mmCIF file of C-alpha atoms in Angstrom:
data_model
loop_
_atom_site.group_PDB
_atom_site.id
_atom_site.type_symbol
_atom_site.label_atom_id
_atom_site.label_comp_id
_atom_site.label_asym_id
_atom_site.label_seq_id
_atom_site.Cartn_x
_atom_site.Cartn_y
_atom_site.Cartn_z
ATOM 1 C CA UNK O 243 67.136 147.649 3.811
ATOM 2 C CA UNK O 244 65.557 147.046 0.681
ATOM 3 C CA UNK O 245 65.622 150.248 -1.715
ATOM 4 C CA UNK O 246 62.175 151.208 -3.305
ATOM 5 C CA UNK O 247 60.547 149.135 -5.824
ATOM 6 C CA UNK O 248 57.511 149.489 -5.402
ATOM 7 C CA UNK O 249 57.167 151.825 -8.400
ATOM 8 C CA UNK O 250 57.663 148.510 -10.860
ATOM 9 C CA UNK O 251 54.559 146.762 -8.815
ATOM 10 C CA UNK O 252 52.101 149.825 -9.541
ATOM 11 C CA UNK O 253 52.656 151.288 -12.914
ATOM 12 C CA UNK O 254 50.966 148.537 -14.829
ATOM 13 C CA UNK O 255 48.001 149.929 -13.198
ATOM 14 C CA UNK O 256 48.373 153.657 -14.212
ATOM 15 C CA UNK O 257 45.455 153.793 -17.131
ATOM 16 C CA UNK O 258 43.256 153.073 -13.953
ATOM 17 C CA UNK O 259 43.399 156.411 -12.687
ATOM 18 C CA UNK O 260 41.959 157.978 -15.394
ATOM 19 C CA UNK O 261 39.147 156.851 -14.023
ATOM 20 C CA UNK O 262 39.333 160.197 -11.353
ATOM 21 C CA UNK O 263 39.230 162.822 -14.571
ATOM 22 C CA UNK O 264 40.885 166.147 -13.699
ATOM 23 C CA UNK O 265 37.568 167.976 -13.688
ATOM 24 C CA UNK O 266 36.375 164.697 -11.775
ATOM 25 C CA UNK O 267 38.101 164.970 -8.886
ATOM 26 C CA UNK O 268 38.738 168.581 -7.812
ATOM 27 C CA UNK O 269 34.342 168.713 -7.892
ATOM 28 C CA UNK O 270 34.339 165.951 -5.630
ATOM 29 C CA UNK O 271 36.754 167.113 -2.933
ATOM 30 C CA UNK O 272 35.104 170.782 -3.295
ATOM 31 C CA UNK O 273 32.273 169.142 -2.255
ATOM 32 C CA UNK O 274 33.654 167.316 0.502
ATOM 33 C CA UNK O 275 35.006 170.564 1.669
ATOM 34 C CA UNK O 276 31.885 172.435 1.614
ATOM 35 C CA UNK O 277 30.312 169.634 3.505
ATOM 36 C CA UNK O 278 33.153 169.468 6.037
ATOM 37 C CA UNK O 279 32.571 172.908 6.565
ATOM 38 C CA UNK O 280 29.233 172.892 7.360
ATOM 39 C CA UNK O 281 29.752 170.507 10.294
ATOM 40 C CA UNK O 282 29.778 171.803 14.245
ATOM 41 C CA UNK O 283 32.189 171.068 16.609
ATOM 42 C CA UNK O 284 31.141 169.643 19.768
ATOM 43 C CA UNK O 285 30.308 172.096 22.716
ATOM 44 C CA UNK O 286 33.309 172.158 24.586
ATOM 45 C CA UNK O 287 36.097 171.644 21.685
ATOM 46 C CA UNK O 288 38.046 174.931 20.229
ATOM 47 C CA UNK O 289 39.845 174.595 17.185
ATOM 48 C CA UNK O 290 43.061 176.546 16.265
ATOM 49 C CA UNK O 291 45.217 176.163 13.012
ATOM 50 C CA UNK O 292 48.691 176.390 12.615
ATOM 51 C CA UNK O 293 51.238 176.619 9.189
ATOM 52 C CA UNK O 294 53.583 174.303 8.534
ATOM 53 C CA UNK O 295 56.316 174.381 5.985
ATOM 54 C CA UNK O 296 56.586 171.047 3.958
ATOM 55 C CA UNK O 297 60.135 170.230 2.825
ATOM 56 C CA UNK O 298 60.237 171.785 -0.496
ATOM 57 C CA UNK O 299 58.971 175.267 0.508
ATOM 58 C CA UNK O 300 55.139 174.665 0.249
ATOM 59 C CA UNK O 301 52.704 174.851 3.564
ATOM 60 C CA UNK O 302 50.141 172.625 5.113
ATOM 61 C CA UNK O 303 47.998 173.244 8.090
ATOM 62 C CA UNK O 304 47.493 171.338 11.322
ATOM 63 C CA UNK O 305 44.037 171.652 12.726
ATOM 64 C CA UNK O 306 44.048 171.745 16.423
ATOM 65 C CA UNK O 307 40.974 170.658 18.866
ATOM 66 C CA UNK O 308 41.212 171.136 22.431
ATOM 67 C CA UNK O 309 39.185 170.594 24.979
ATOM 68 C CA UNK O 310 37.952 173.480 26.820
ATOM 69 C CA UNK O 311 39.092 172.220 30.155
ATOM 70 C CA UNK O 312 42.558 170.496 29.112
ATOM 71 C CA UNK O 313 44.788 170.205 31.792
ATOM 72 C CA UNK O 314 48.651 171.916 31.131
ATOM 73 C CA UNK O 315 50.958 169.276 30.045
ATOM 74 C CA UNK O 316 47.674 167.125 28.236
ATOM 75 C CA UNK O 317 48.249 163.700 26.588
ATOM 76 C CA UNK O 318 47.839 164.026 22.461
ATOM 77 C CA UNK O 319 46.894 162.238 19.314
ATOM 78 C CA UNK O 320 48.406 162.990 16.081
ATOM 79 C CA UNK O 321 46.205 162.096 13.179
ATOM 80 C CA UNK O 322 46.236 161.178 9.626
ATOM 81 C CA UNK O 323 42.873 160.753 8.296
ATOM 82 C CA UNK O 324 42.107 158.487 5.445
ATOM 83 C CA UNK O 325 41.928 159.738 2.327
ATOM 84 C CA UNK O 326 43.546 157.365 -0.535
ATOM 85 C CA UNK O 327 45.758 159.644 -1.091
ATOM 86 C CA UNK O 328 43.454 161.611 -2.869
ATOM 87 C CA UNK O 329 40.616 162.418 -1.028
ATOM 88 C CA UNK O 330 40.076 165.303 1.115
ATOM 89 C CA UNK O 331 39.638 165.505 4.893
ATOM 90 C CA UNK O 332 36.081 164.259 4.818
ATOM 91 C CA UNK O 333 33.164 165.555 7.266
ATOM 92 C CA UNK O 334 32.920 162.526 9.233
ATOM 93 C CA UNK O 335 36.518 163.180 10.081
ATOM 94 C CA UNK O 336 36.433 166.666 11.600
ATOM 95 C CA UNK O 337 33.227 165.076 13.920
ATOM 96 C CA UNK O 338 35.462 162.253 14.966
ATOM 97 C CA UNK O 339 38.488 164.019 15.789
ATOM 98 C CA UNK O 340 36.953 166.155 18.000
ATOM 99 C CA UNK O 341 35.333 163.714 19.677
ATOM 100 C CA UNK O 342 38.713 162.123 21.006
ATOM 101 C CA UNK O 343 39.776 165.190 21.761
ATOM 102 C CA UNK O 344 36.157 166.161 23.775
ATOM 103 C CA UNK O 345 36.029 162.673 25.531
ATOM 104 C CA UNK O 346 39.921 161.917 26.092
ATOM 105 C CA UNK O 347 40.374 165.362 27.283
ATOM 106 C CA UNK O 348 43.342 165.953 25.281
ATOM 107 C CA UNK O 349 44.246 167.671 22.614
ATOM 108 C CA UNK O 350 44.088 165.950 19.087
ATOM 109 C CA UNK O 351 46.328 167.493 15.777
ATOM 110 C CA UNK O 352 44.394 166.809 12.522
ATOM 111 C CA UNK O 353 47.200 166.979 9.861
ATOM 112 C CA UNK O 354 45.969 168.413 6.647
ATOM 113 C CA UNK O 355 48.462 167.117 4.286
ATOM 114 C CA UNK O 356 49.238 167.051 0.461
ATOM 115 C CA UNK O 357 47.557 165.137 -1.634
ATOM 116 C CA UNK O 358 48.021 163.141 -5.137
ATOM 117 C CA UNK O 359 47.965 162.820 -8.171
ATOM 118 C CA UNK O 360 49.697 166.715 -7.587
ATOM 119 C CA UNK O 361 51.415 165.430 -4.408
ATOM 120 C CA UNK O 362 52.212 161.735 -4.457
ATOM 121 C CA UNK O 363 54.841 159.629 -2.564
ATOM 122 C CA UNK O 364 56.879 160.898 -1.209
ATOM 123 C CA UNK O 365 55.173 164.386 -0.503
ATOM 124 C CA UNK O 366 52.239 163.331 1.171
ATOM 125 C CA UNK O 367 54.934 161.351 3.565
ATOM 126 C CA UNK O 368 57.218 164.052 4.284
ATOM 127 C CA UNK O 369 54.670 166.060 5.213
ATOM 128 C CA UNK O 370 53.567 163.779 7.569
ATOM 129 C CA UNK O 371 56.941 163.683 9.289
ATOM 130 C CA UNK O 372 57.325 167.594 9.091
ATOM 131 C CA UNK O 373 53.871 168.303 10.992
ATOM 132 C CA UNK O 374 55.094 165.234 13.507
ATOM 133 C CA UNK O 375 58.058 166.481 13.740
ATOM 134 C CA UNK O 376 56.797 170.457 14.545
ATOM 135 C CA UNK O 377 54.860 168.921 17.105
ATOM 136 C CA UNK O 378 57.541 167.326 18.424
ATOM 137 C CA UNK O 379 59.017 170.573 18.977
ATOM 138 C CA UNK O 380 56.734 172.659 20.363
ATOM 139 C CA UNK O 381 54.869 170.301 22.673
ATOM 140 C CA UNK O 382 55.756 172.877 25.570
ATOM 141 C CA UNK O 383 53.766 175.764 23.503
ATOM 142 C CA UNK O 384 50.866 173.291 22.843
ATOM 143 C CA UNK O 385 50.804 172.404 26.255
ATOM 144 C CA UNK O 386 51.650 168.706 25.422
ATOM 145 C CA UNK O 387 53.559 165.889 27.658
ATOM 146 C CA UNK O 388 56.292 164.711 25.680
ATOM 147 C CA UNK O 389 55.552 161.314 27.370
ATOM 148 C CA UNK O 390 51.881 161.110 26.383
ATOM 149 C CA UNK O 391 52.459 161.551 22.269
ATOM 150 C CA UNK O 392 50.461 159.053 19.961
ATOM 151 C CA UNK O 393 49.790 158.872 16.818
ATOM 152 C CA UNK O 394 47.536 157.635 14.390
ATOM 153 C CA UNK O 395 44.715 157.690 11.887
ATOM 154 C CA UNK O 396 42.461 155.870 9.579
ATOM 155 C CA UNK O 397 42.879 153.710 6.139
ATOM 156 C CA UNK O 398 45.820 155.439 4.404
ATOM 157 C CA UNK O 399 46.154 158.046 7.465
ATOM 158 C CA UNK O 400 46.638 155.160 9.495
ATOM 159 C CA UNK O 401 49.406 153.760 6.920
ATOM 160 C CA UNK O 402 51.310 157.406 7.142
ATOM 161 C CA UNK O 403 51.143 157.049 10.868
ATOM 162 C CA UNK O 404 52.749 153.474 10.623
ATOM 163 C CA UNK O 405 55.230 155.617 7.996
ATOM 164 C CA UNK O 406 56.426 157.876 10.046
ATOM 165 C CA UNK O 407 57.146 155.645 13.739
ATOM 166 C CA UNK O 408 59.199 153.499 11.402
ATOM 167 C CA UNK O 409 60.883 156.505 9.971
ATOM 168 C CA UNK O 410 61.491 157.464 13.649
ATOM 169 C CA UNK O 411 62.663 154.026 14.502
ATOM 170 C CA UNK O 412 64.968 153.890 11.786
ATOM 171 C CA UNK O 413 66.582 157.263 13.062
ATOM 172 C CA UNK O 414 66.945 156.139 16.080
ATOM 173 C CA UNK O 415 64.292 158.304 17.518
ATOM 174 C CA UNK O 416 61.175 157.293 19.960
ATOM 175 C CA UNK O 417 58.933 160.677 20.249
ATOM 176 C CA UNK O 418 55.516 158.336 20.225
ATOM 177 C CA UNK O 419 54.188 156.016 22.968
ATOM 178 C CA UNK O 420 51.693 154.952 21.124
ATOM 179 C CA UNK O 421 49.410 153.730 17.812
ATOM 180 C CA UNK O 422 45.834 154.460 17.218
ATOM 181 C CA UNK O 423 45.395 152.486 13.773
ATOM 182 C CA UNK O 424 42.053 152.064 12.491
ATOM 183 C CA UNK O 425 41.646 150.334 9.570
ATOM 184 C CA UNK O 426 44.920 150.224 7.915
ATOM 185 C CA UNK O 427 46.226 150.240 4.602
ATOM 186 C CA UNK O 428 49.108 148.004 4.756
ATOM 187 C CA UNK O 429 50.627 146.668 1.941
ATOM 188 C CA UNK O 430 50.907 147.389 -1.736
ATOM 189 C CA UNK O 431 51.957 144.044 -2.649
ATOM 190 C CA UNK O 432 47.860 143.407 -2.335
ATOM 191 C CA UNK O 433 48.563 139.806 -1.187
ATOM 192 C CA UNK O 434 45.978 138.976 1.602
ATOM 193 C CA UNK O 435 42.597 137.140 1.223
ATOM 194 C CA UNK O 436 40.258 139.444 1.993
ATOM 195 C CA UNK O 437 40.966 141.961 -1.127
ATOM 196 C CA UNK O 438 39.477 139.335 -3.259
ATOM 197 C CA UNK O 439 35.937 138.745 -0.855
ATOM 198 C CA UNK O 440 34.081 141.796 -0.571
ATOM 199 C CA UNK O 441 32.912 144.599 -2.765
ATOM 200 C CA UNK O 442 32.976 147.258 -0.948
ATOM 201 C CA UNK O 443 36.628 148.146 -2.057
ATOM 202 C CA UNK O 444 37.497 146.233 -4.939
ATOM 203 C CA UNK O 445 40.985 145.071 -6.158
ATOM 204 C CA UNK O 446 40.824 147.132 -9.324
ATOM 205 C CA UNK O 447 40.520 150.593 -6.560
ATOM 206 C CA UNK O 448 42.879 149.568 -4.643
ATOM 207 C CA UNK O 449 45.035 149.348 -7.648
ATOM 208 C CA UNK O 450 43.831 152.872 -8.709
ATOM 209 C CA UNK O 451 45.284 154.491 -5.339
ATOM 210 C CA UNK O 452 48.185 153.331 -5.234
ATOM 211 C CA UNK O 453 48.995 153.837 -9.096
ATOM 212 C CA UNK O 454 48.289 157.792 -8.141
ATOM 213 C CA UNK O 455 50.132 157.269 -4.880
ATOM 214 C CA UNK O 456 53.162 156.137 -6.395
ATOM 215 C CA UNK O 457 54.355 158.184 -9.442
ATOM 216 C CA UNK O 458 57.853 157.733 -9.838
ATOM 217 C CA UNK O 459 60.622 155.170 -8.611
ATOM 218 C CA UNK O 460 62.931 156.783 -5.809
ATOM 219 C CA UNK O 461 65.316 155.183 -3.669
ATOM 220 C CA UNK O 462 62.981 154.962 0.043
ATOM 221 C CA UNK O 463 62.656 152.069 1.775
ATOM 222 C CA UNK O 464 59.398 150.535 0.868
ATOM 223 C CA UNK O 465 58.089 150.713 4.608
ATOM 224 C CA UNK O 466 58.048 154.822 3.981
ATOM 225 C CA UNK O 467 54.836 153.935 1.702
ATOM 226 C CA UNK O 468 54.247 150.091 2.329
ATOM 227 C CA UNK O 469 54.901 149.398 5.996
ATOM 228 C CA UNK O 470 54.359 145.486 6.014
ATOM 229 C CA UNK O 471 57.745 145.355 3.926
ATOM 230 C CA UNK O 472 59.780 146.559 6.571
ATOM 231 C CA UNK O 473 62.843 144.109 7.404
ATOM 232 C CA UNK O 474 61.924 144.534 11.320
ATOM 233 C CA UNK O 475 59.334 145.875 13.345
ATOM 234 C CA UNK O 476 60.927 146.148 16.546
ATOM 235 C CA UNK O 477 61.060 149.322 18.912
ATOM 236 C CA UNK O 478 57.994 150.117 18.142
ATOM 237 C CA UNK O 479 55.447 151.532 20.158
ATOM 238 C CA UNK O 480 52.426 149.740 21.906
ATOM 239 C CA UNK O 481 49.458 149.814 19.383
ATOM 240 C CA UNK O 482 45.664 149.903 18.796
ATOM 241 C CA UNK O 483 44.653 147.844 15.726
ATOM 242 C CA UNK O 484 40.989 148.087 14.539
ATOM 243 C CA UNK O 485 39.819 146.511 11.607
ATOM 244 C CA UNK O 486 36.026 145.281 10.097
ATOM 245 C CA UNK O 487 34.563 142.261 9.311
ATOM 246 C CA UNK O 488 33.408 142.936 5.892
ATOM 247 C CA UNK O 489 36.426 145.112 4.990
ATOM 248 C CA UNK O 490 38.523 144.136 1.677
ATOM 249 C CA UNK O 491 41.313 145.341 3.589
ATOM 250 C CA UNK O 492 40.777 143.216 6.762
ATOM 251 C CA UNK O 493 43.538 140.672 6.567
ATOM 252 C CA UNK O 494 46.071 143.372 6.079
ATOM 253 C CA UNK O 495 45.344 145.147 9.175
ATOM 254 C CA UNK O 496 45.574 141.759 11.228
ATOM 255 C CA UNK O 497 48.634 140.832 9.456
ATOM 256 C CA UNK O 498 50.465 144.131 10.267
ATOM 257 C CA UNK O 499 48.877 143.478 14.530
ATOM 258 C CA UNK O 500 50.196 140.068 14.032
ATOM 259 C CA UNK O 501 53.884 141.447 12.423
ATOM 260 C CA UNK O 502 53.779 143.746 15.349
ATOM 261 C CA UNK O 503 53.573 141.110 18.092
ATOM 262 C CA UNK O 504 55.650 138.408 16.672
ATOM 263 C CA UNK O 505 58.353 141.663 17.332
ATOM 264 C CA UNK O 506 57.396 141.641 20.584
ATOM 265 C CA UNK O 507 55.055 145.036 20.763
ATOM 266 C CA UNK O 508 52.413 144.811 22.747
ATOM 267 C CA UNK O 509 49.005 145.396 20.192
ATOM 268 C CA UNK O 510 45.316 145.190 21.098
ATOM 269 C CA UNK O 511 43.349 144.385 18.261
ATOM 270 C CA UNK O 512 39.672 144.471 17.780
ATOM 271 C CA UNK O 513 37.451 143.433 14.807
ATOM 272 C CA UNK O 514 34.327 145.483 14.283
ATOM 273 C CA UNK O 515 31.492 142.389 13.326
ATOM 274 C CA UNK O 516 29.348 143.335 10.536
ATOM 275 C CA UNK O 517 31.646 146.009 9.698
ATOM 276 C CA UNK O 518 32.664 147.770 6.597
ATOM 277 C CA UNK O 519 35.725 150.157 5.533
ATOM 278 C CA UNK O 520 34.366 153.657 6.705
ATOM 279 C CA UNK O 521 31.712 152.930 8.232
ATOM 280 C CA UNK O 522 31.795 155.058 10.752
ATOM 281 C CA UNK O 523 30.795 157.926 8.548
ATOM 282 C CA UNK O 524 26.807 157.161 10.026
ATOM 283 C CA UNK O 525 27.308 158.990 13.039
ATOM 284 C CA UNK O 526 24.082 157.855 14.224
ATOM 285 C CA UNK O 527 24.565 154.172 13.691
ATOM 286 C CA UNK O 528 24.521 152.070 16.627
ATOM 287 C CA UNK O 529 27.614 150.404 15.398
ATOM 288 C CA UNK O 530 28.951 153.326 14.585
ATOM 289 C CA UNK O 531 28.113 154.787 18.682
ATOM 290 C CA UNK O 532 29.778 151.221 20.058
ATOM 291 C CA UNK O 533 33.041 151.907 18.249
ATOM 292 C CA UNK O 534 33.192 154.790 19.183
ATOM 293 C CA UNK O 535 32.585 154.167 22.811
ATOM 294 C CA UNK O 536 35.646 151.872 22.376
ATOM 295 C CA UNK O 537 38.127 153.451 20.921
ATOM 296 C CA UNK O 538 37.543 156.327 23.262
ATOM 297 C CA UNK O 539 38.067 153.665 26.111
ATOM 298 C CA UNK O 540 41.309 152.436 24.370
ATOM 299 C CA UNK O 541 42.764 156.015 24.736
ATOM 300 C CA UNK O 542 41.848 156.824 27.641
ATOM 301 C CA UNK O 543 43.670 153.573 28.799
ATOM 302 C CA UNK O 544 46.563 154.432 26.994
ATOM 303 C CA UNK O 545 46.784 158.039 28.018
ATOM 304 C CA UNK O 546 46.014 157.839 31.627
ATOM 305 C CA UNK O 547 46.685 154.275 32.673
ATOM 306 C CA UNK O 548 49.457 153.427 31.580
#
């Protein structure tokens, strides 16, 4: 397994993140918490939150939606959301979340982890498999099925979710039955076509976030930050793929679907037309609606008919 090198790819790019000034930054995601605050939850969703030690000592918090008439042993979805790695948990995110968990009828762990340039790579990834791995262990007090775990998320959230089933993999573990993926950050090597075709997301940002991702070279495997450069991609579980049309990060997402099927896991993926990264922050879009309406559908599958 290849050690981690990634560190040599990214720090060319480090003057870039001075572009996110430390008085920059913290206004920004004090914003997006006051705005994330000020957002409902759906009549018939609760929300609980739970402490969670991280590996060196420090705590994160798991936000918890469940549907008010959840049946004992419910199916779940852990999730990521995207964030760069530097971002906060964004409104849009809290309003989608419990929306699986209000039309799947199950219950749906938001993980609220650590974020750069204090926390880079590996915290934000550790934490990841610390809140996995605490639900893991107390699926019986959540009222969980052990057989009905997925997990998943969006952009980077999606890539810590790909993270951590490979870290499972590799340990010979198989808690998950399942990937919800929605537009996934794949690869830091920045290879595939689409990065160079649309504006939305441009190289040079992508370049930022992982410069302030990546601080320092440790010996990982690359797929623990970078999950296309894993050597195999077998064991697995089953997966839901979603990427957009107009998306920079497109071809990564249908490269990783593709990666996952030539191994032999079965993968549904669906492109969004006239789609862009996030865009599912208009709630009241029609396209927005329509995506939902499948995704929802793709769980439900997944959770009750398989």
């Amino acid at each position: 397994m290849n050690q981690f090198s990634i560190h040599n790819s990214v720090k060319k790019y480090k003057p870039l993140s001075l572009l996110l000034s430390p008085i920059l930054l913290p206004l920004l995601n004090g914003s997006l918490a006051l705005a994330r605050n000020a957002v409902r939850l759906p009549e018939g969703v609760t929300e609980k939150r739970i402490r969670v030690s991280t590996t060196d000592g420090d705590m994160i918090t798991l936000i918890i939606y469940t549907p008010d008439h959840v049946k004992n042993q419910s199916p779940a979805l852990i999730y990521f959301y995207g964030s760069s790695y530097f971002l906060t948990r964004t409104p849009h995110i809290k309003r989608l979340t419990a929306e699986y968990a209000l039309r799947t009828n199950a219950i749906v762990i938001d993980v609220d982890y650590r974020l750069a340039p204090h926390h880079p790579f590996p915290d934000p990834f550790y934490d990841a498999v610390k809140a996995s791995e605490w639900v893991v262990n107390h699926t019986d007090y959540l009222g969980i099925d052990p057989d009905k775990l997925a997990i998943g998320g969006d952009s980077s959230g999606a890539t810590l979710a790909s993270n951590v089933t490979l870290y499972y993999r590799n340990n010979g573990s198989h808690p998950f039955f399942y990937q919800f993926l929605i537009y996934p950050v794949t690869d830091v090597r920045m290879r595939s076509k689409s990065l160079h075709e649309f504006p939305y997301w441009s190289v040079k940002l992508n370049k930022m976030m992982w410069s302030l991702y990546i601080r320092d070279e440790l010996a990982l495997p690359n797929e623990y930050a970078s999950p296309m450069e894993a050597d195999s991609f077998s064991g697995l579980p089953s997966a839901y793929v979603e990427v957009c049309e107009y998306d920079p990060l497109r071809d990564e997402g249908l490269l990783f679907a593709k990666a996952l099927e030539r191994a032999g896991i079965k993968v549904q993926t669906h492109c969004v037309p006239n789609a862009f990264h996030s865009f599912d922050l208009f709630a009241a879009s029609e396209l927005t609606k329509k995506t939902m309406k499948t995704r929802v559908e793709v769980l439900n599958q997944a959770f009750y008919d398989e």
